[in-house]
Coordinates of C-alpha atoms in Angstrom, one line a residue:
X1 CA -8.4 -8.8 53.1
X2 CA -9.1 -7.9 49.6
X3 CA -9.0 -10.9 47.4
X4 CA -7.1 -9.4 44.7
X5 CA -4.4 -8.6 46.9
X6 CA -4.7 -12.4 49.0
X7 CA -4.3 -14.1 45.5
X8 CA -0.9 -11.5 45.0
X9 CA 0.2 -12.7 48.4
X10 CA -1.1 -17.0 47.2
X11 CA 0.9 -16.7 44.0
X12 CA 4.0 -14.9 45.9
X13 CA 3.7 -17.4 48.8
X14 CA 3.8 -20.7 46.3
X15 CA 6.6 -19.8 43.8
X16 CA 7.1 -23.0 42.8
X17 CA 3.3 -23.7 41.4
X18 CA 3.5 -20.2 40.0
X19 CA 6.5 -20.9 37.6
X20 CA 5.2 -24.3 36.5
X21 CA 1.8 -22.8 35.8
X22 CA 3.7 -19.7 34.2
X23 CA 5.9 -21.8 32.0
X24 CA 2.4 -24.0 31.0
X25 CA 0.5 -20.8 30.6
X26 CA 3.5 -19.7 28.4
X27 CA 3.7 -23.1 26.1
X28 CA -0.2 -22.6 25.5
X29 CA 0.1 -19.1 24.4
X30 CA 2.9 -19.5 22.1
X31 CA 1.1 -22.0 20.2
X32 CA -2.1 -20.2 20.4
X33 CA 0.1 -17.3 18.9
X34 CA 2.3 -19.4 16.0
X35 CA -1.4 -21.0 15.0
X36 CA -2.7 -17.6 14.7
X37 CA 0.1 -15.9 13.2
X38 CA 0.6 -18.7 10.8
X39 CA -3.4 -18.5 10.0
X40 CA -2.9 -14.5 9.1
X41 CA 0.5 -15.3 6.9
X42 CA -1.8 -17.8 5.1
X43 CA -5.0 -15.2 4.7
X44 CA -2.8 -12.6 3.7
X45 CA -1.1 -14.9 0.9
X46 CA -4.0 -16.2 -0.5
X47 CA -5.4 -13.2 -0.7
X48 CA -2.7 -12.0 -2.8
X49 CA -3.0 -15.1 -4.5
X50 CA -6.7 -14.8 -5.8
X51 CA -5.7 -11.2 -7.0
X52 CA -2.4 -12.3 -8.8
X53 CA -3.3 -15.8 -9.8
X54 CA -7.1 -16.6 -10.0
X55 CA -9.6 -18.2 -12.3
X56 CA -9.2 -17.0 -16.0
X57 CA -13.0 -17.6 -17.7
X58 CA -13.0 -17.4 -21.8
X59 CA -15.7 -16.1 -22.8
X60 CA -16.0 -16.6 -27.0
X61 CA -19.2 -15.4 -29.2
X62 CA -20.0 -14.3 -32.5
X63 CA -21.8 -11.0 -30.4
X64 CA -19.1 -9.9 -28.2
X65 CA -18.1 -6.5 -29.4
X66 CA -15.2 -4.6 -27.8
X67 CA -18.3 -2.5 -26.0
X68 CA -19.7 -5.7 -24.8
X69 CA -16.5 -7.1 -23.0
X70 CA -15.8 -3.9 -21.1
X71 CA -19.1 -3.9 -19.8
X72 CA -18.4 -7.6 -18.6
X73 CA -15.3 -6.5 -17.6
X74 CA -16.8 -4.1 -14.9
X75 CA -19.1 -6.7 -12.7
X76 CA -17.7 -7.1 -9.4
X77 CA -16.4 -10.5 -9.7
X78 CA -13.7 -9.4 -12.4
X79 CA -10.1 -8.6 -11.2
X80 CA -8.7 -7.8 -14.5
X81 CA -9.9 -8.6 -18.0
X82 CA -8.5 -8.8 -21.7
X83 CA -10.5 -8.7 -25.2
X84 CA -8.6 -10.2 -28.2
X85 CA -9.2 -8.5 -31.2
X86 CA -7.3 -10.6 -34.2
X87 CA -6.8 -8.2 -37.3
X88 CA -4.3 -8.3 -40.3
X89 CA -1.9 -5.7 -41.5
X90 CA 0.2 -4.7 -43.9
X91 CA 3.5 -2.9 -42.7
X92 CA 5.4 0.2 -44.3
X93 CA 9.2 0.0 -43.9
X94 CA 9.5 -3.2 -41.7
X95 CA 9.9 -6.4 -43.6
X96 CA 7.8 -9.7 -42.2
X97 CA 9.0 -13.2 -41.7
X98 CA 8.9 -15.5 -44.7
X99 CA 9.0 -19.1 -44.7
X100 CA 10.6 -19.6 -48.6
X101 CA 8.4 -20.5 -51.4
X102 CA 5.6 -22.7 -52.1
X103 CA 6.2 -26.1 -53.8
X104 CA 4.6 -25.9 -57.3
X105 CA 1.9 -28.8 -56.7
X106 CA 0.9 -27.1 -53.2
X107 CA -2.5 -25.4 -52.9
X108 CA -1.8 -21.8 -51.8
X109 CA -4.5 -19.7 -50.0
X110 CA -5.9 -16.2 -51.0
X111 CA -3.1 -14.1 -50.1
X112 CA -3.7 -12.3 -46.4
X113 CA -1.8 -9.7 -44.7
X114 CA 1.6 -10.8 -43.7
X115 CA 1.0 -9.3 -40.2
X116 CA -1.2 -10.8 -37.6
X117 CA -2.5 -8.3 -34.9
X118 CA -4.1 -9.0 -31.7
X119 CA -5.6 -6.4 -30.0
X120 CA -5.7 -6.8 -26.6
X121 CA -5.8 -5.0 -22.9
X122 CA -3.7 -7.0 -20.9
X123 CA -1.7 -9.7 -22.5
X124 CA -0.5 -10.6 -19.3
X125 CA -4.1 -12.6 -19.3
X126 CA -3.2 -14.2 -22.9
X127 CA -2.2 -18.0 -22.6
X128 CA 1.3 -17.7 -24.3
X129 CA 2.3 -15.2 -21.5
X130 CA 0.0 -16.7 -18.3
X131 CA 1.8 -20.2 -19.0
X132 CA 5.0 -19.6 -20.6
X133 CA 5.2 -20.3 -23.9
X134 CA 6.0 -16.6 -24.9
X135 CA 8.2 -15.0 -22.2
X136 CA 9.3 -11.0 -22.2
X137 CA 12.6 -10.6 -23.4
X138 CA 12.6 -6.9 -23.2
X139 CA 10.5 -3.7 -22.4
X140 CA 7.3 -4.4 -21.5
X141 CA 3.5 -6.2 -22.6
X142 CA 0.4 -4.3 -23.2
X143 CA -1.4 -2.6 -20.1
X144 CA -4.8 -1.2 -19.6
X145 CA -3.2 2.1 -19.4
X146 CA -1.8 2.0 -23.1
X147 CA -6.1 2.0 -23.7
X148 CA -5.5 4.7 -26.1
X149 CA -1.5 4.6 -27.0
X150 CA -0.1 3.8 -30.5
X151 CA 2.2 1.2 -29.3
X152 CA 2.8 -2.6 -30.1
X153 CA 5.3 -5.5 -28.7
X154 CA 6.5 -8.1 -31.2
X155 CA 8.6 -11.2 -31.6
X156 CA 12.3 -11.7 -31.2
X157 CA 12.6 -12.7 -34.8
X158 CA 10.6 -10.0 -36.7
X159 CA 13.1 -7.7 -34.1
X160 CA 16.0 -9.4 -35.6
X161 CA 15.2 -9.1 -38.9
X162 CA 14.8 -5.5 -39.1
X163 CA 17.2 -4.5 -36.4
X164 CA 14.4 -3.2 -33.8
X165 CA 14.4 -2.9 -30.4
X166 CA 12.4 -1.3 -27.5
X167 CA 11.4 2.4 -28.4
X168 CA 12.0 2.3 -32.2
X169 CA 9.1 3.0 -34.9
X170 CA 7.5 0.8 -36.7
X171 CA 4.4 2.0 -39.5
X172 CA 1.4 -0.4 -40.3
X173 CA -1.6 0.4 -42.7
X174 CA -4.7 -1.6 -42.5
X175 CA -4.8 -4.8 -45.1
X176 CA -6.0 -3.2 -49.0
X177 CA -4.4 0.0 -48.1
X178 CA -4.4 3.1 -46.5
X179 CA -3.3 5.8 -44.0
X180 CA -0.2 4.2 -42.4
X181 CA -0.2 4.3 -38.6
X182 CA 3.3 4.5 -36.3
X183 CA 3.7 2.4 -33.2
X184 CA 6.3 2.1 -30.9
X185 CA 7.8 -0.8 -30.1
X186 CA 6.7 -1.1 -26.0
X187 CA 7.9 -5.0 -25.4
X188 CA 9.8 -7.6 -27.2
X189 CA 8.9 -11.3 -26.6
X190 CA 10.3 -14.6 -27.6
X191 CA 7.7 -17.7 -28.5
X192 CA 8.9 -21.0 -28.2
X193 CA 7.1 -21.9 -31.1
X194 CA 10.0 -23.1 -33.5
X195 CA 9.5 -22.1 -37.2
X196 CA 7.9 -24.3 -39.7
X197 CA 9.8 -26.8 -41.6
X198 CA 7.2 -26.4 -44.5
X199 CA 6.0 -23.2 -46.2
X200 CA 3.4 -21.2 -44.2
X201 CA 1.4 -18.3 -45.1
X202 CA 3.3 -15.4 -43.3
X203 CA 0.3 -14.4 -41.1
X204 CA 0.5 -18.0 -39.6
X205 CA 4.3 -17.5 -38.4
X206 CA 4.8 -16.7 -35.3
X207 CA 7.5 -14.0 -35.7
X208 CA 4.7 -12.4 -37.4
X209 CA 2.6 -11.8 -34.7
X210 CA 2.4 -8.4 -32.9
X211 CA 0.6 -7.4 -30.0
X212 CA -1.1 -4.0 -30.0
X213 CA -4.1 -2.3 -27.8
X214 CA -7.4 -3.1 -28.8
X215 CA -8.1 0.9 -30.1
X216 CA -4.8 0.4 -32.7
X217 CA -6.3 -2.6 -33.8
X218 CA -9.9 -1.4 -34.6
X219 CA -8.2 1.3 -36.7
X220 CA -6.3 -0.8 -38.6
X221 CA -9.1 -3.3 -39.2
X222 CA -10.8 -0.4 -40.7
X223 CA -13.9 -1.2 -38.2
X224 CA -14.3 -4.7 -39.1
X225 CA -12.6 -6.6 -36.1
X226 CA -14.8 -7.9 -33.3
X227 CA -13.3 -10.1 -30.2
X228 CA -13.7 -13.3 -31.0
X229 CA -12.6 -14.0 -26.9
X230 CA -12.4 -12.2 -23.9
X231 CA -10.4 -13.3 -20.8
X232 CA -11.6 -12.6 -17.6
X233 CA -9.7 -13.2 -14.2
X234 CA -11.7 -13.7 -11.3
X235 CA -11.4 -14.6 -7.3
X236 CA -12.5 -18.6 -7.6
X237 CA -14.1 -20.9 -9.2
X238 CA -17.1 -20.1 -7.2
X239 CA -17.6 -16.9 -9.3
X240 CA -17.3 -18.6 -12.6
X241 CA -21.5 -19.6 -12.5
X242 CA -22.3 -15.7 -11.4
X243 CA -19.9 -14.2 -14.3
X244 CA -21.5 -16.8 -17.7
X245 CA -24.9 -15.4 -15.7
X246 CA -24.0 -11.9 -16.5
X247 CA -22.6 -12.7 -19.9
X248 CA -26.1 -14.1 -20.6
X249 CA -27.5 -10.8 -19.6
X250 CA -25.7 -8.7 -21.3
X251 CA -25.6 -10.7 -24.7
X252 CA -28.8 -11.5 -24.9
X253 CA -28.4 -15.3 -25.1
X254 CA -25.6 -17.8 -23.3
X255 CA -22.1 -17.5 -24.6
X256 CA -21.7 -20.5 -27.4
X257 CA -18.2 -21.2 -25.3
X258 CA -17.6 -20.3 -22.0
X259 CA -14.8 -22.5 -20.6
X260 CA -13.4 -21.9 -16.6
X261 CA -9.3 -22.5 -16.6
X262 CA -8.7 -22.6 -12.5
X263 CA -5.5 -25.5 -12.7
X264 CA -3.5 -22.0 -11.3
X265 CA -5.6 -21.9 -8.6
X266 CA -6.1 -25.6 -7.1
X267 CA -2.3 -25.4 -7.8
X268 CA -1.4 -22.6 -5.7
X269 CA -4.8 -21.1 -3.7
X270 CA -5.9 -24.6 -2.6
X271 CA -2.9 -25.5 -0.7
X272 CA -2.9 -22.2 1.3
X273 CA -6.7 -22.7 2.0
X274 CA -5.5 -26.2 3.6
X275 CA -3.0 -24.7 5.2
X276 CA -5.5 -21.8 6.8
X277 CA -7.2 -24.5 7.8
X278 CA -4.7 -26.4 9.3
X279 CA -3.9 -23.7 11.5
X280 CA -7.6 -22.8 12.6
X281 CA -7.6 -26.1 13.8
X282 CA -4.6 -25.8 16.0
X283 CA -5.9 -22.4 17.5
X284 CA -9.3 -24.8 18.1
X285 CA -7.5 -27.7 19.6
X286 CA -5.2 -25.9 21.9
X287 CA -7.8 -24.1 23.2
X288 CA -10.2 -27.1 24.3
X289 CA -7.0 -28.6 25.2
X290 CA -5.5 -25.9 27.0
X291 CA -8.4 -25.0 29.2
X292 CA -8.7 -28.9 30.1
X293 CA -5.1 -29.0 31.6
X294 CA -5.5 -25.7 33.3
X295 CA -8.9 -26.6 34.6
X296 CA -6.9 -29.9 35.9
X297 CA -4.0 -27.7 37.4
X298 CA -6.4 -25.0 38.8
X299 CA -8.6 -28.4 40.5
X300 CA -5.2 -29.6 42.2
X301 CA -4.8 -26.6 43.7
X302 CA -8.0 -26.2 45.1
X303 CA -8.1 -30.3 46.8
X304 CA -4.5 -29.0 48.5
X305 CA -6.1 -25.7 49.5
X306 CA -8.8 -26.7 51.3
X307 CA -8.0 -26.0 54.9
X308 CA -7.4 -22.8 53.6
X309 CA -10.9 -22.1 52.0
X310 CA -12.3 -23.7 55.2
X311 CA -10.6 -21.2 57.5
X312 CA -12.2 -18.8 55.0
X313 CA -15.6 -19.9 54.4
X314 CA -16.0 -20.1 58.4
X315 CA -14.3 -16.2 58.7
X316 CA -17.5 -15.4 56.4
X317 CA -16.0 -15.0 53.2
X318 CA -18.0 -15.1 50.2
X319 CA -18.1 -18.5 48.4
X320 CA -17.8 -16.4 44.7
X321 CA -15.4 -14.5 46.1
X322 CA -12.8 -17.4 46.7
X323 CA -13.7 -18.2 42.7
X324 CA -12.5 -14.6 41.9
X325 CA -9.6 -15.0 43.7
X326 CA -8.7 -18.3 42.2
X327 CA -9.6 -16.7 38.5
X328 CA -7.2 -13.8 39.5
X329 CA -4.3 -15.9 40.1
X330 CA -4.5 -17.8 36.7
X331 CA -5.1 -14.0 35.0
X332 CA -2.5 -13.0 36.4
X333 CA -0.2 -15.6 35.2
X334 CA -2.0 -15.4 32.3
X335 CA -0.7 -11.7 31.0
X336 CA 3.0 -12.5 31.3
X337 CA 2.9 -15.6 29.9
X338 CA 1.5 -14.0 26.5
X339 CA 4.6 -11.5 26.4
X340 CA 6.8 -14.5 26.8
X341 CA 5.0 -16.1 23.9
X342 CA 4.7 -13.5 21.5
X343 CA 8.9 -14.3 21.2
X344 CA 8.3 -17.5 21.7
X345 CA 6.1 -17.8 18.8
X346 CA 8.8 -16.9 16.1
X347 CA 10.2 -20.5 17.3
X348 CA 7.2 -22.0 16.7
X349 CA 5.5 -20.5 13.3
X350 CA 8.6 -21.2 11.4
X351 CA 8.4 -25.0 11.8
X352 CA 5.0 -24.9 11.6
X353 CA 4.7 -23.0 8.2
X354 CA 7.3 -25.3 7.4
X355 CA 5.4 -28.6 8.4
X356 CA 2.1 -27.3 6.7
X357 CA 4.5 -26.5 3.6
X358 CA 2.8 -24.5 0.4
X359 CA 3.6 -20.5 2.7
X360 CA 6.2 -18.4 1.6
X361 CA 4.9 -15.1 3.4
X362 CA 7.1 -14.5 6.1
X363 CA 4.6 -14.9 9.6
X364 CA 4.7 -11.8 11.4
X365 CA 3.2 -10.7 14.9
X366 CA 0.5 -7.8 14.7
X367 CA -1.4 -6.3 17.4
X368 CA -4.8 -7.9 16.2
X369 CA -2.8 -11.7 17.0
X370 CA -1.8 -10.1 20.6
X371 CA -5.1 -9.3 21.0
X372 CA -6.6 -12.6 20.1
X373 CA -4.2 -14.3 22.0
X374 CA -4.8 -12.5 25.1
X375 CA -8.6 -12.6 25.0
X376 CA -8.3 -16.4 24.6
X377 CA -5.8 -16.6 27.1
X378 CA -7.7 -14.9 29.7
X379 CA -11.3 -16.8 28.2
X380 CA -9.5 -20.3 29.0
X381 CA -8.3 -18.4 32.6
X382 CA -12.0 -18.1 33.5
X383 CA -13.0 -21.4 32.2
X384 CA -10.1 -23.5 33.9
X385 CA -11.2 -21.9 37.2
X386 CA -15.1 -21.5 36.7
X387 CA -15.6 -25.2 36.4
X388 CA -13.7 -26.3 39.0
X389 CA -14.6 -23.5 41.2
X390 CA -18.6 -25.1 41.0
X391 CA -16.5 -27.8 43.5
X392 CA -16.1 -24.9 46.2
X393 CA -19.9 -23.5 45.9
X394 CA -20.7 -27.2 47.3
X395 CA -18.6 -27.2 50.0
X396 CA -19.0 -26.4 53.4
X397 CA -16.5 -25.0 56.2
X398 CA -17.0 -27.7 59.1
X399 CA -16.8 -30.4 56.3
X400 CA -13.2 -28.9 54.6
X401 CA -11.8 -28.6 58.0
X402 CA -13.0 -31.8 59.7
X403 CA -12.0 -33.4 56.1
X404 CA -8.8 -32.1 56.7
X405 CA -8.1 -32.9 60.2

């Protein structure tokens, strides 16, 4: 007889053993399948969270022209980048913050431009927005695609003060005079900087300071304004040595201040990398483990089988033959018991993304898990019966049957 069709007729003819090593077969592949569905969840977050969260590298130096940092800004490590371009300007209709007058005995500065620009390409990058201290009230913040768009976001206060609000006009002119420039109000944003209790030049309030792109505020520093920094968001901290490498390259000379912020990522990145890790393992240990039990199962059977592979051996039947048939049977169990655990696993990743804590993403079966799953499943089916099977290439027929008389 065929030995696929003698191990259909083995596992129909012991019922019993087949459900128990169905329901086994069917606990290991469920946690083979929350461990790797739980490991993709994890990938896929902290992927998202590299892109989203990252390493922000300042780069500050007397030589960094606007040029300079978009250069930078383009080496493959970078995600998304920012100059800051800090320029004064006087405005035309819109009335700054004050903070009263001097006291007589005070020493007061060399008057400056009431308005303080930045000009930047993302301030999503800037500190004040990254970590809270200025938050979006309304509209919108600067994006790269406003590269070349007359358009600002200011303060709450400065808003207040001369009844603004997203999509009105506001006119600047550079400091000492000249051709007065309309923006449109894009974003407003509230700091949580309180106002001084003391007078302060109006440049150094707060309210005062507007955020426009970095081509509105090289017109209206009348060519004068170079980035003092440049923020640069990148994957890890691992990139942070290649990135001050290229800075070098391109400025001629190392940065005088190149500092690495990456509290974000050991906050939030770290903790999925642990938990990816934690999963891996599982996947790791219930294989070894798995295989051992089954190898032990698959072992059992043979000892109480061995009148029957005595009868077989003496009828002529190949001793690698009896291994396949044995290898069949655990297959065979083996495919069913991964559809069992791919519903299984929904019981199984939940608690475990719960117990590893740090995941939000929701753990999802995808055809690439069902595959893995299913190769292991059938890997640990030719393992569990390929070592004990090396028992039945020593054995002889008169010695199983006299051993079983």
């Amino acid at each position: 007889m065929n030995f696929v069709k003698r191990a259909g007729h083995s596992l129909w003819a012991r019922k019993a053993g087949t459900a128990a090593l169905a329901a086994l077969f069917t606990v290991i592949c469920a946690l083979l399948l929350g461990g790797s569905v739980l490991r993709a969840a994890a990938e896929r977050q902290e992927a998202d969270a590299r892109r989203e969260i990252g390493v922000d590298v300042t780069v500050r130096d007397p030589g960094l022209t606007a040029a300079l940092a978009d250069r930078l800004g383009a080496a493959p490590q970078v995600h998304r980048y920012t100059p800051s371009l800090p320029v004064g300007a006087e405005g035309s209709g819109v009335e700054p913050l004050d903070a009263g007058e001097p006291s007589p005995d005070a020493a007061v500065p060399e008057p400056e431009p009431p308005f303080a620009l930045l000009g930047v390409r993302d301030s999503g990058l800037l500190l004040p927005f990254s970590y809270g201290s200025s938050t979006l009230r309304s509209g919108r913040g600067i994006t790269p695609q406003d590269a070349d768009a007359e358009v600002a976001v200011i303060e709450r206060r400065l808003a207040e003060r001369n009844g603004l609000e997203v999509g009105d006009t506001i006119r600047l002119r550079p400091a000492g005079g000249g051709p007065t420039l309309p923006l449109t109000v894009v974003g407003v944003h509230q700091d949580t900087t309180p106002d001084p209790a003391v007078w302060t030049p109006p440049h150094e309030l707060p309210g005062n300071q507007l955020y426009v792109p970095v081509a509105v505020a090289e017109r209206l520093g009348a060519g004068t304004a170079e980035p003092v920094t440049a923020v640069y968001r990148i994957g890890s901290p691992d990139q942070a040595e290649a990135l001050h490498a290229e800075a070098g390259r391109l400025l001629g000379a190392d940065p005088s201040d190149v500092r690495v912020n990456d509290r974000a990522y050991r906050d939030q990145v770290l903790p999925l990398q642990r938990v990816g890790a934690f999963a891996g393992l599982t996947v790791r240990v219930i294989t070894v483990a798995g295989t051992v039990i089954l190898g032990l199962v698959v072992l059992l059977r043979i000892r109480e089988r061995r009148a029957e592979l005595g009868v077989l051996l003496s009828l002529g039947e190949p001793k690698p033959k009896l291994i396949a048939q044995h290898t069949v049977e655990v297959a065979a169990v083996a495919l069913p018991a991964v559809a069992l655990a791919t519903v299984a696993c929904w019981f199984t990743a939940g608690p475990l993304a719960a117990a590893a804590g740090s995941l939000t993403a929701v753990p999802r079966v995808v055809t690439a898990d069902l595959v893995a799953v299913s190769g292991i499943a059938l890997g640990i089916s030719v393992l569990a019966t390929a070592v004990p099977g090396i028992a039945i290439l020593r054995l002889h027929p008169r010695s199983l049957l006299l051993d079983t008389d």
